[in-house]
Tab-separated table of C-alpha atoms and ligand atoms in Angstrom:
chain	number	residue	atom	x	y	z
A	1	UNK	CA	-0.150	0.052	-0.349
A	2	UNK	CA	0.985	3.298	-1.029
A	3	UNK	CA	1.982	5.513	2.231
A	4	UNK	CA	0.528	9.444	3.332
A	5	UNK	CA	2.085	12.767	2.112
A	6	UNK	CA	4.309	12.112	-0.478
A	7	UNK	CA	3.200	13.536	-3.869
A	8	UNK	CA	0.850	10.823	-5.538
A	9	UNK	CA	1.270	10.318	-9.452
A	10	UNK	CA	-2.239	9.150	-10.806
A	11	UNK	CA	-2.972	8.424	-14.626
A	12	UNK	CA	-6.363	9.082	-15.919
A	13	UNK	CA	-7.980	7.213	-18.653
A	14	UNK	CA	-11.482	9.006	-18.937
A	15	UNK	CA	-12.957	6.268	-21.558
A	16	UNK	CA	-15.549	6.203	-23.972
A	17	UNK	CA	-19.509	7.481	-24.708
A	18	UNK	CA	-21.295	9.033	-21.593
A	19	UNK	CA	-17.751	8.213	-19.571
A	20	UNK	CA	-16.259	11.258	-19.710
A	21	UNK	CA	-18.993	13.018	-18.641
A	22	UNK	CA	-18.957	11.786	-15.171
A	23	UNK	CA	-15.040	11.243	-14.793
A	24	UNK	CA	-14.490	14.918	-15.611
A	25	UNK	CA	-16.491	16.361	-12.375
A	26	UNK	CA	-14.847	13.000	-10.305
A	27	UNK	CA	-11.411	14.479	-10.772
A	28	UNK	CA	-13.123	18.022	-10.544
A	29	UNK	CA	-14.170	17.426	-7.225
A	30	UNK	CA	-10.482	15.792	-5.893
A	31	UNK	CA	-9.035	18.043	-7.095
A	32	UNK	CA	-10.780	21.172	-5.488
A	33	UNK	CA	-9.928	18.514	-2.392
A	34	UNK	CA	-6.027	20.249	-2.730
A	35	UNK	CA	-3.902	16.590	-2.203
A	36	UNK	CA	-0.416	16.182	-3.801
A	37	UNK	CA	-1.328	14.751	-6.161
A	38	UNK	CA	-0.123	15.114	-9.906
A	39	UNK	CA	-2.197	13.812	-12.775
A	40	UNK	CA	-1.445	12.672	-15.808
A	41	UNK	CA	-3.327	11.965	-19.048
A	42	UNK	CA	-1.708	8.872	-21.158
A	43	UNK	CA	-3.134	8.924	-24.499
A	44	UNK	CA	-5.448	6.338	-25.489
A	45	UNK	CA	-7.866	5.174	-28.368
A	46	UNK	CA	-8.376	7.185	-31.241
A	47	UNK	CA	-6.575	10.104	-30.440
A	48	UNK	CA	-3.435	7.578	-30.040
A	49	UNK	CA	-3.930	5.828	-33.116
A	50	UNK	CA	-3.776	9.104	-35.235
A	51	UNK	CA	-0.072	10.527	-33.088
A	52	UNK	CA	1.094	7.232	-32.958
A	53	UNK	CA	-0.452	4.797	-34.815
A	54	UNK	CA	-1.418	2.547	-32.314
A	55	UNK	CA	-4.171	2.901	-29.620
A	56	UNK	CA	-1.720	2.172	-26.689
A	57	UNK	CA	1.172	3.252	-27.273
A	58	UNK	CA	4.262	2.167	-25.277
A	59	UNK	CA	4.222	6.176	-24.218
A	60	UNK	CA	1.328	5.291	-22.210
A	61	UNK	CA	1.629	2.374	-20.789
A	62	UNK	CA	5.272	4.085	-19.384
A	63	UNK	CA	3.089	6.318	-17.926
A	64	UNK	CA	0.535	4.525	-16.013
A	65	UNK	CA	3.743	2.386	-14.899
A	66	UNK	CA	5.413	5.569	-13.613
A	67	UNK	CA	1.873	6.283	-11.929
A	68	UNK	CA	0.718	5.462	-8.764
A	69	UNK	CA	-2.579	4.244	-9.569
A	70	UNK	CA	-4.949	4.292	-12.660
A	71	UNK	CA	-8.279	6.066	-13.243
A	72	UNK	CA	-10.102	4.762	-15.291
A	73	UNK	CA	-13.350	5.663	-17.115
A	74	UNK	CA	-15.733	2.641	-18.984
A	75	UNK	CA	-14.595	2.057	-22.259
A	76	UNK	CA	-16.826	0.462	-24.975
A	77	UNK	CA	-13.651	-0.811	-26.947
A	78	UNK	CA	-11.077	2.158	-28.222
A	79	UNK	CA	-9.695	2.547	-24.524
A	80	UNK	CA	-9.525	-1.835	-24.030
A	81	UNK	CA	-6.019	-2.073	-24.468
A	82	UNK	CA	-5.436	0.037	-21.929
A	83	UNK	CA	-7.638	-1.900	-19.515
A	84	UNK	CA	-6.034	-5.580	-20.684
A	85	UNK	CA	-2.564	-3.677	-19.729
A	86	UNK	CA	-4.411	-2.654	-16.262
A	87	UNK	CA	-6.187	-6.263	-15.558
A	88	UNK	CA	-3.203	-9.012	-16.564
A	89	UNK	CA	-0.351	-6.593	-17.473
A	90	UNK	CA	-0.658	-5.197	-13.907
A	91	UNK	CA	-2.086	-8.312	-12.647
A	92	UNK	CA	-5.096	-6.672	-10.604
A	93	UNK	CA	-6.852	-9.741	-9.454
A	94	UNK	CA	-9.080	-8.932	-6.835
A	95	UNK	CA	-11.991	-6.825	-8.069
A	96	UNK	CA	-13.634	-5.175	-4.999
A	97	UNK	CA	-17.280	-4.380	-5.846
A	98	UNK	CA	-19.361	-2.743	-2.687
A	99	UNK	CA	-22.354	-2.813	-2.238
A	100	UNK	CA	-24.220	0.462	0.538
A	101	UNK	CA	-27.349	1.360	0.129
A	102	UNK	CA	-27.100	5.568	0.486
A	103	UNK	CA	-30.419	7.212	2.317
A	104	UNK	CA	-31.880	8.440	-0.814
A	105	UNK	CA	-31.098	6.289	-2.913
A	106	UNK	CA	-33.778	4.840	-4.547
A	107	UNK	CA	-33.644	0.766	-3.618
A	108	UNK	CA	-36.572	-1.377	-5.009
A	109	UNK	CA	-35.923	-3.318	-0.984
A	110	UNK	CA	-38.938	-2.187	1.182
A	111	UNK	CA	-36.257	-1.810	3.645
A	112	UNK	CA	-32.804	-1.205	2.550
A	113	UNK	CA	-31.284	0.846	5.209
A	114	UNK	CA	-28.132	-1.294	6.455
A	115	UNK	CA	-27.417	-3.018	3.783
A	116	UNK	CA	-23.573	-2.907	3.322
A	117	UNK	CA	-21.808	-5.734	1.708
A	118	UNK	CA	-18.578	-6.127	-0.750
A	119	UNK	CA	-18.095	-8.232	-3.438
A	120	UNK	CA	-14.692	-9.479	-4.113
A	121	UNK	CA	-14.170	-10.440	-7.413
A	122	UNK	CA	-11.776	-13.040	-8.977
A	123	UNK	CA	-10.316	-11.144	-11.938
A	124	UNK	CA	-7.945	-12.836	-14.191
A	125	UNK	CA	-9.163	-16.448	-14.202
A	126	UNK	CA	-12.317	-18.216	-15.124
A	127	UNK	CA	-14.141	-17.917	-18.840
A	128	UNK	CA	-12.373	-14.744	-18.773
A	129	UNK	CA	-9.309	-16.186	-20.074
A	130	UNK	CA	-11.218	-15.961	-23.115
A	131	UNK	CA	-10.070	-19.459	-24.509
A	132	UNK	CA	-13.309	-20.145	-26.920
A	133	UNK	CA	-13.396	-21.998	-30.190
A	134	UNK	CA	-14.800	-24.423	-32.822
A	135	UNK	CA	-15.266	-27.754	-30.997
A	136	UNK	CA	-14.055	-29.496	-34.340
A	137	UNK	CA	-10.751	-27.845	-33.019
A	138	UNK	CA	-11.091	-30.435	-29.855
A	139	UNK	CA	-10.101	-33.683	-32.090
A	140	UNK	CA	-6.856	-34.395	-31.265
A	141	UNK	CA	-7.625	-33.865	-27.787
A	142	UNK	CA	-10.318	-36.378	-25.905
A	143	UNK	CA	-12.129	-34.018	-23.685
A	144	UNK	CA	-15.718	-35.606	-22.757
A	145	UNK	CA	-18.227	-33.725	-20.004
A	146	UNK	CA	-19.178	-35.946	-17.040
A	147	UNK	CA	-23.271	-35.528	-18.502
A	148	UNK	CA	-21.973	-35.737	-22.801
A	149	UNK	CA	-20.040	-38.524	-22.529
A	150	UNK	CA	-18.296	-38.517	-25.872
A	151	UNK	CA	-15.743	-36.793	-27.264
A	152	UNK	CA	-16.462	-32.950	-27.584
A	153	UNK	CA	-15.290	-32.740	-30.654
A	154	UNK	CA	-17.745	-35.427	-31.855
A	155	UNK	CA	-20.680	-33.452	-31.095
A	156	UNK	CA	-21.369	-31.622	-34.472
A	157	UNK	CA	-21.079	-27.828	-34.966
A	158	UNK	CA	-20.858	-25.701	-32.075
A	159	UNK	CA	-18.043	-24.015	-29.837
A	160	UNK	CA	-16.379	-23.932	-26.514
A	161	UNK	CA	-14.973	-22.403	-23.762
A	162	UNK	CA	-12.445	-23.125	-20.958
A	163	UNK	CA	-13.125	-22.714	-16.800
A	164	UNK	CA	-9.770	-21.738	-15.563
A	165	UNK	CA	-9.207	-22.206	-11.784
A	166	UNK	CA	-5.614	-22.099	-10.872
A	167	UNK	CA	-4.618	-23.293	-6.936
A	168	UNK	CA	-1.987	-19.182	-7.175
A	169	UNK	CA	-5.504	-17.268	-8.534
A	170	UNK	CA	-7.945	-18.606	-6.099
A	171	UNK	CA	-5.563	-18.221	-2.665
A	172	UNK	CA	-4.736	-14.882	-3.199
A	173	UNK	CA	-8.060	-13.794	-4.007
A	174	UNK	CA	-9.299	-15.893	-1.004
A	175	UNK	CA	-6.689	-14.153	1.106
A	176	UNK	CA	-7.307	-11.008	-0.337
A	177	UNK	CA	-10.757	-11.368	0.745
A	178	UNK	CA	-10.217	-13.156	4.444
A	179	UNK	CA	-7.969	-9.804	4.791
A	180	UNK	CA	-10.745	-7.031	3.904
A	181	UNK	CA	-13.367	-9.202	5.412
A	182	UNK	CA	-11.130	-8.589	9.053
A	183	UNK	CA	-11.179	-4.847	8.392
A	184	UNK	CA	-14.456	-4.983	8.498
A	185	UNK	CA	-17.459	-7.283	9.817
A	186	UNK	CA	-14.864	-10.279	10.136
A	187	UNK	CA	-18.002	-12.489	7.499
A	188	UNK	CA	-16.623	-13.938	4.945
A	189	UNK	CA	-18.890	-15.994	2.088
A	190	UNK	CA	-17.496	-17.842	-0.866
A	191	UNK	CA	-19.757	-19.279	-3.437
A	192	UNK	CA	-19.536	-20.743	-6.732
A	193	UNK	CA	-21.085	-23.869	-8.452
A	194	UNK	CA	-19.322	-26.627	-6.922
A	195	UNK	CA	-21.975	-29.121	-6.492
A	196	UNK	CA	-21.905	-29.276	-10.515
A	197	UNK	CA	-18.601	-27.648	-11.546
A	198	UNK	CA	-16.624	-29.869	-8.556
A	199	UNK	CA	-13.575	-29.790	-10.140
A	200	UNK	CA	-12.802	-25.931	-10.838
A	201	UNK	CA	-15.480	-24.495	-8.564
A	202	UNK	CA	-15.177	-26.825	-6.206
A	203	UNK	CA	-11.443	-26.036	-6.425
A	204	UNK	CA	-12.344	-22.444	-5.560
A	205	UNK	CA	-14.263	-23.335	-2.433
A	206	UNK	CA	-11.862	-26.122	-0.972
A	207	UNK	CA	-8.750	-23.960	-1.119
A	208	UNK	CA	-11.208	-21.061	0.489
A	209	UNK	CA	-12.053	-23.547	3.136
A	210	UNK	CA	-8.562	-24.677	2.987
A	211	UNK	CA	-7.885	-21.118	4.253
A	212	UNK	CA	-10.117	-19.986	6.664
A	213	UNK	CA	-8.459	-22.044	9.344
A	214	UNK	CA	-5.916	-19.693	9.049
A	215	UNK	CA	-8.312	-16.694	9.496
A	216	UNK	CA	-10.112	-18.017	12.874
A	217	UNK	CA	-11.181	-14.995	13.956
A	218	UNK	CA	-13.639	-14.024	10.653
A	219	UNK	CA	-16.594	-15.977	10.736
A	220	UNK	CA	-16.744	-18.080	7.700
A	221	UNK	CA	-19.369	-19.903	4.895
A	222	UNK	CA	-20.105	-20.986	1.542
A	223	UNK	CA	-22.915	-21.176	-0.810
A	224	UNK	CA	-23.710	-22.977	-4.075
A	225	UNK	CA	-24.269	-19.711	-5.943
A	226	UNK	CA	-27.843	-20.127	-8.011
A	227	UNK	CA	-28.868	-20.369	-3.600
A	228	UNK	CA	-26.450	-16.887	-2.900
A	229	UNK	CA	-28.044	-15.346	-5.860
A	230	UNK	CA	-31.496	-15.678	-3.791
A	231	UNK	CA	-30.302	-14.984	-0.398
A	232	UNK	CA	-28.784	-11.315	-1.197
A	233	UNK	CA	-32.214	-10.327	-2.372
A	234	UNK	CA	-33.937	-12.169	0.495
A	235	UNK	CA	-31.464	-11.268	3.450
A	236	UNK	CA	-28.863	-8.951	2.036
A	237	UNK	CA	-27.689	-7.382	5.646
A	238	UNK	CA	-26.285	-11.295	6.430
A	239	UNK	CA	-23.921	-10.475	3.529
A	240	UNK	CA	-20.029	-8.653	4.679
A	241	UNK	CA	-17.607	-9.813	2.418
A	242	UNK	CA	-18.423	-12.274	-0.313
A	243	UNK	CA	-15.086	-14.244	-2.590
A	244	UNK	CA	-16.273	-15.592	-5.814
A	245	UNK	CA	-15.415	-16.323	-9.610
A	246	UNK	CA	-15.059	-13.786	-11.746
A	247	UNK	CA	-17.926	-14.798	-13.978
A	248	UNK	CA	-20.456	-14.448	-10.921
A	249	UNK	CA	-19.018	-11.819	-9.374
A	250	UNK	CA	-19.420	-9.428	-12.995
A	251	UNK	CA	-22.778	-10.798	-12.363
A	252	UNK	CA	-23.800	-10.901	-9.008
A	253	UNK	CA	-21.893	-7.318	-8.618
A	254	UNK	CA	-24.633	-5.503	-10.600
A	255	UNK	CA	-27.229	-7.332	-9.441
A	256	UNK	CA	-25.892	-5.850	-5.549
A	257	UNK	CA	-26.008	-2.679	-7.345
A	258	UNK	CA	-29.649	-2.886	-8.198
A	259	UNK	CA	-30.333	-3.867	-4.984
A	260	UNK	CA	-29.172	-0.191	-3.008
A	261	UNK	CA	-29.697	2.464	-6.096
A	262	UNK	CA	-28.554	0.906	-9.352
A	263	UNK	CA	-25.854	0.550	-11.801
A	264	UNK	CA	-24.820	4.037	-10.760
A	265	UNK	CA	-23.846	3.697	-7.540
A	266	UNK	CA	-21.288	1.197	-8.586
A	267	UNK	CA	-17.990	1.705	-6.897
A	268	UNK	CA	-15.042	-0.260	-8.229
A	269	UNK	CA	-11.196	-1.259	-7.247
A	270	UNK	CA	-9.282	-3.451	-8.709
A	271	UNK	CA	-6.110	-4.992	-6.947
A	272	UNK	CA	-2.918	-6.654	-7.425
A	273	UNK	CA	0.008	-6.836	-5.343
A	274	UNK	CA	2.090	-4.119	-6.539
A	275	UNK	CA	-0.801	-2.110	-8.734
A	276	UNK	CA	-4.343	-1.531	-8.165
A	277	UNK	CA	-6.707	0.736	-10.719
A	278	UNK	CA	-9.924	2.528	-9.393
A	279	UNK	CA	-13.165	2.318	-12.207
A	280	UNK	CA	-17.279	2.527	-12.052
A	281	UNK	CA	-18.440	-0.829	-12.289
A	282	UNK	CA	-21.370	-0.146	-14.741
A	283	UNK	CA	-20.338	0.737	-18.321
A	284	UNK	CA	-20.080	3.450	-20.342
A	285	UNK	CA	-23.745	4.408	-20.613
A	286	UNK	CA	-24.066	5.377	-24.444
A	287	UNK	CA	-27.675	5.629	-23.932
A	288	UNK	CA	-26.909	8.708	-22.206
A	289	UNK	CA	-24.176	10.144	-23.878
A	290	UNK	CA	-24.186	13.829	-24.319
A	291	UNK	CA	-26.811	14.293	-21.600
A	292	UNK	CA	-24.808	15.156	-19.068
A	293	UNK	CA	-27.347	13.130	-16.438
A	294	UNK	CA	-24.809	10.102	-15.745
A	295	UNK	CA	-24.889	9.344	-11.864
A	296	UNK	CA	-20.945	10.510	-10.663
A	297	UNK	CA	-21.754	8.375	-7.707
A	298	UNK	CA	-19.905	5.548	-8.619
A	299	UNK	CA	-16.672	7.696	-10.116
A	300	UNK	CA	-17.069	9.872	-6.916
A	301	UNK	CA	-17.252	6.023	-4.192
A	302	UNK	CA	-14.127	4.666	-6.544
A	303	UNK	CA	-11.998	7.504	-6.523
A	304	UNK	CA	-12.544	7.603	-2.528
A	305	UNK	CA	-11.243	3.703	-2.341
A	306	UNK	CA	-8.455	5.195	-4.829
A	307	UNK	CA	-7.708	8.167	-2.055
A	308	UNK	CA	-7.412	5.706	0.729
A	309	UNK	CA	-5.617	3.171	-1.441
A	310	UNK	CA	-2.714	6.108	-2.303
A	311	UNK	CA	-2.913	6.947	1.676
A	312	UNK	CA	-5.259	10.239	1.886
A	313	UNK	CA	-7.569	8.187	4.185
A	314	UNK	CA	-9.527	11.110	5.619
A	315	UNK	CA	-9.821	12.572	2.674
A	316	UNK	CA	-11.431	9.616	1.314
A	317	UNK	CA	-13.783	9.481	4.375
A	318	UNK	CA	-14.674	12.568	3.718
A	319	UNK	CA	-15.313	12.521	0.200
A	320	UNK	CA	-17.471	9.646	0.879
A	321	UNK	CA	-19.617	11.162	3.583
A	322	UNK	CA	-19.961	14.521	1.274
A	323	UNK	CA	-21.976	11.719	-1.142
A	324	UNK	CA	-23.978	10.089	1.910
A	325	UNK	CA	-24.797	13.657	2.597
A	326	UNK	CA	-26.165	14.865	-1.078
A	327	UNK	CA	-28.059	11.826	-1.197
A	328	UNK	CA	-30.009	12.569	2.125
A	329	UNK	CA	-30.649	15.955	1.707
A	330	UNK	CA	-29.984	16.841	-1.984
A	331	UNK	CA	-30.855	16.831	-5.469
A	332	UNK	CA	-30.298	13.569	-6.952
A	333	UNK	CA	-29.151	12.873	-10.772
A	334	UNK	CA	-32.525	11.195	-13.087
A	335	UNK	CA	-31.580	7.689	-12.706
A	336	UNK	CA	-32.180	8.309	-8.614
A	337	UNK	CA	-35.521	9.863	-9.709
A	338	UNK	CA	-34.161	13.758	-8.949
A	339	UNK	CA	-33.388	16.151	-11.783
A	340	UNK	CA	-29.930	17.093	-11.236
A	341	UNK	CA	-27.318	17.175	-14.074
A	342	UNK	CA	-24.230	15.269	-13.517
A	343	UNK	CA	-22.200	18.650	-12.614
A	344	UNK	CA	-24.502	20.194	-10.305
A	345	UNK	CA	-24.448	16.827	-7.830
A	346	UNK	CA	-20.589	17.159	-8.052
A	347	UNK	CA	-20.911	20.860	-7.499
A	348	UNK	CA	-22.821	19.722	-4.245
A	349	UNK	CA	-20.422	17.018	-2.982
A	350	UNK	CA	-17.804	19.161	-3.239
A	351	UNK	CA	-19.602	21.679	-1.251
A	352	UNK	CA	-20.084	19.436	1.544
A	353	UNK	CA	-16.763	18.992	1.277
A	354	UNK	CA	-16.230	22.267	1.696
A	355	UNK	CA	-18.593	22.707	5.038
A	356	UNK	CA	-17.503	20.366	7.260
B	1	LIG	P1	-21.203	-0.803	-21.906
B	1	LIG	O1	-21.327	-2.030	-22.708
B	1	LIG	O2	-20.480	0.049	-22.186
B	1	LIG	O3	-20.915	-1.965	-20.231
B	1	LIG	P2	-23.829	-1.089	-21.575
B	1	LIG	O4	-25.073	-0.035	-22.166
B	1	LIG	O5	-23.609	-2.137	-21.806
B	1	LIG	O6	-22.918	-0.129	-22.079
B	1	LIG	P3	-24.581	0.107	-19.102
B	1	LIG	O7	-23.143	1.232	-19.171
B	1	LIG	O8	-23.184	-0.238	-17.455
B	1	LIG	O9	-23.929	-1.174	-19.961
B	1	LIG	O10	-25.859	1.050	-18.938
B	1	LIG	C1	-26.418	-0.407	-18.842
B	1	LIG	C2	-27.962	1.070	-18.424
B	1	LIG	O11	-27.811	1.446	-17.203
B	1	LIG	C3	-28.046	1.997	-19.524
B	1	LIG	O12	-29.138	2.485	-19.319
B	1	LIG	C4	-26.869	2.988	-18.323
B	1	LIG	O13	-27.691	4.289	-18.768
B	1	LIG	C5	-27.086	2.982	-17.448
B	1	LIG	N1	-26.399	3.340	-16.370
B	1	LIG	C6	-25.017	2.459	-15.795
B	1	LIG	N2	-24.651	3.662	-15.692
B	1	LIG	C7	-25.174	4.982	-14.868
B	1	LIG	C8	-24.886	5.940	-14.229
B	1	LIG	N3	-23.953	6.161	-13.766
B	1	LIG	N4	-25.536	6.847	-14.184
B	1	LIG	C9	-27.419	6.404	-14.721
B	1	LIG	N5	-27.421	5.197	-15.895
B	1	LIG	C10	-26.237	4.626	-16.024
């Protein structure tokens, strides 16, 4: 973890479609806090292609390497190369996605008060290794399913995808989740489809069970992922930190965001041993691009996670408190039933920080 006080360098990639409309005023709020942060803007996507002939040129990679962290706006493709680098290149294996209810947020629950959980999604493995292909190309390997017992290549025209769960990849994300639980309410849940997929999801759970003995102070339980999907809706307050393989984490963290008020609130940080980057969990909201109504909360809360990572813990708390204050008292963006613009919301957050 970075230590406090010394000047920190943050690389900013603003992203595509509506993402920059949320990223820019978020950065303005952070800038107004007067912290010793130097901001750099690596050139990526179309402008990089025009200037350097590549959407993610070496100079931009260096800018990321030379920064303490990166703040990333969602991408719909053009800055995808930089995202790949931030994730797989920097080995940011733990994707932390909090879902916390703020009074004033538009939750569909009758009683959302007190919902405060964090999904830790394994960020590099599982089906996201993206080893896909034609079934016919498997003719040289004798891979049979447990349910369809003939060689997969003999199933006719079709495709496959490989699910990869490694010991190292699982151990590190589960340890990360246990450590996080230790700093919160000391309760970790592990979920996967371990009954149907004993060799992969079962392995993930077995490793978590193994590691649980090293954390006797953390209460530990496991649920099959479909059961968990139901429980997170019917008893969301029961959960504190939940660790799971990549695909389930991707899907269920959006569902968790829905519980507390929607994607506009979905913050996210991706942590490795040597680097971390921060981005909202939502996409680029292309349908509202140009309207300046994208809810910047996910970006503001991701920025608060970033400040904490950089060692600016008090300021991270101030920012978090200010967002909560505006939710409780201020005008919200249209996704929350209000009529504030993105900039007006950020302005209200800024004023709330100033008043404290
Ligand atoms: P992408 O392919 O980039 O993921 P998408 O449209 O599939 O884009 P999102 O960008 O996550 O997925 O958007 C899903 C829906 O949620 C859209 O209707 C979008 O406008 C809305 N949405 C997402 N983020 C926000 C936000 N911060 N504020 C308001 N609405 C949002």
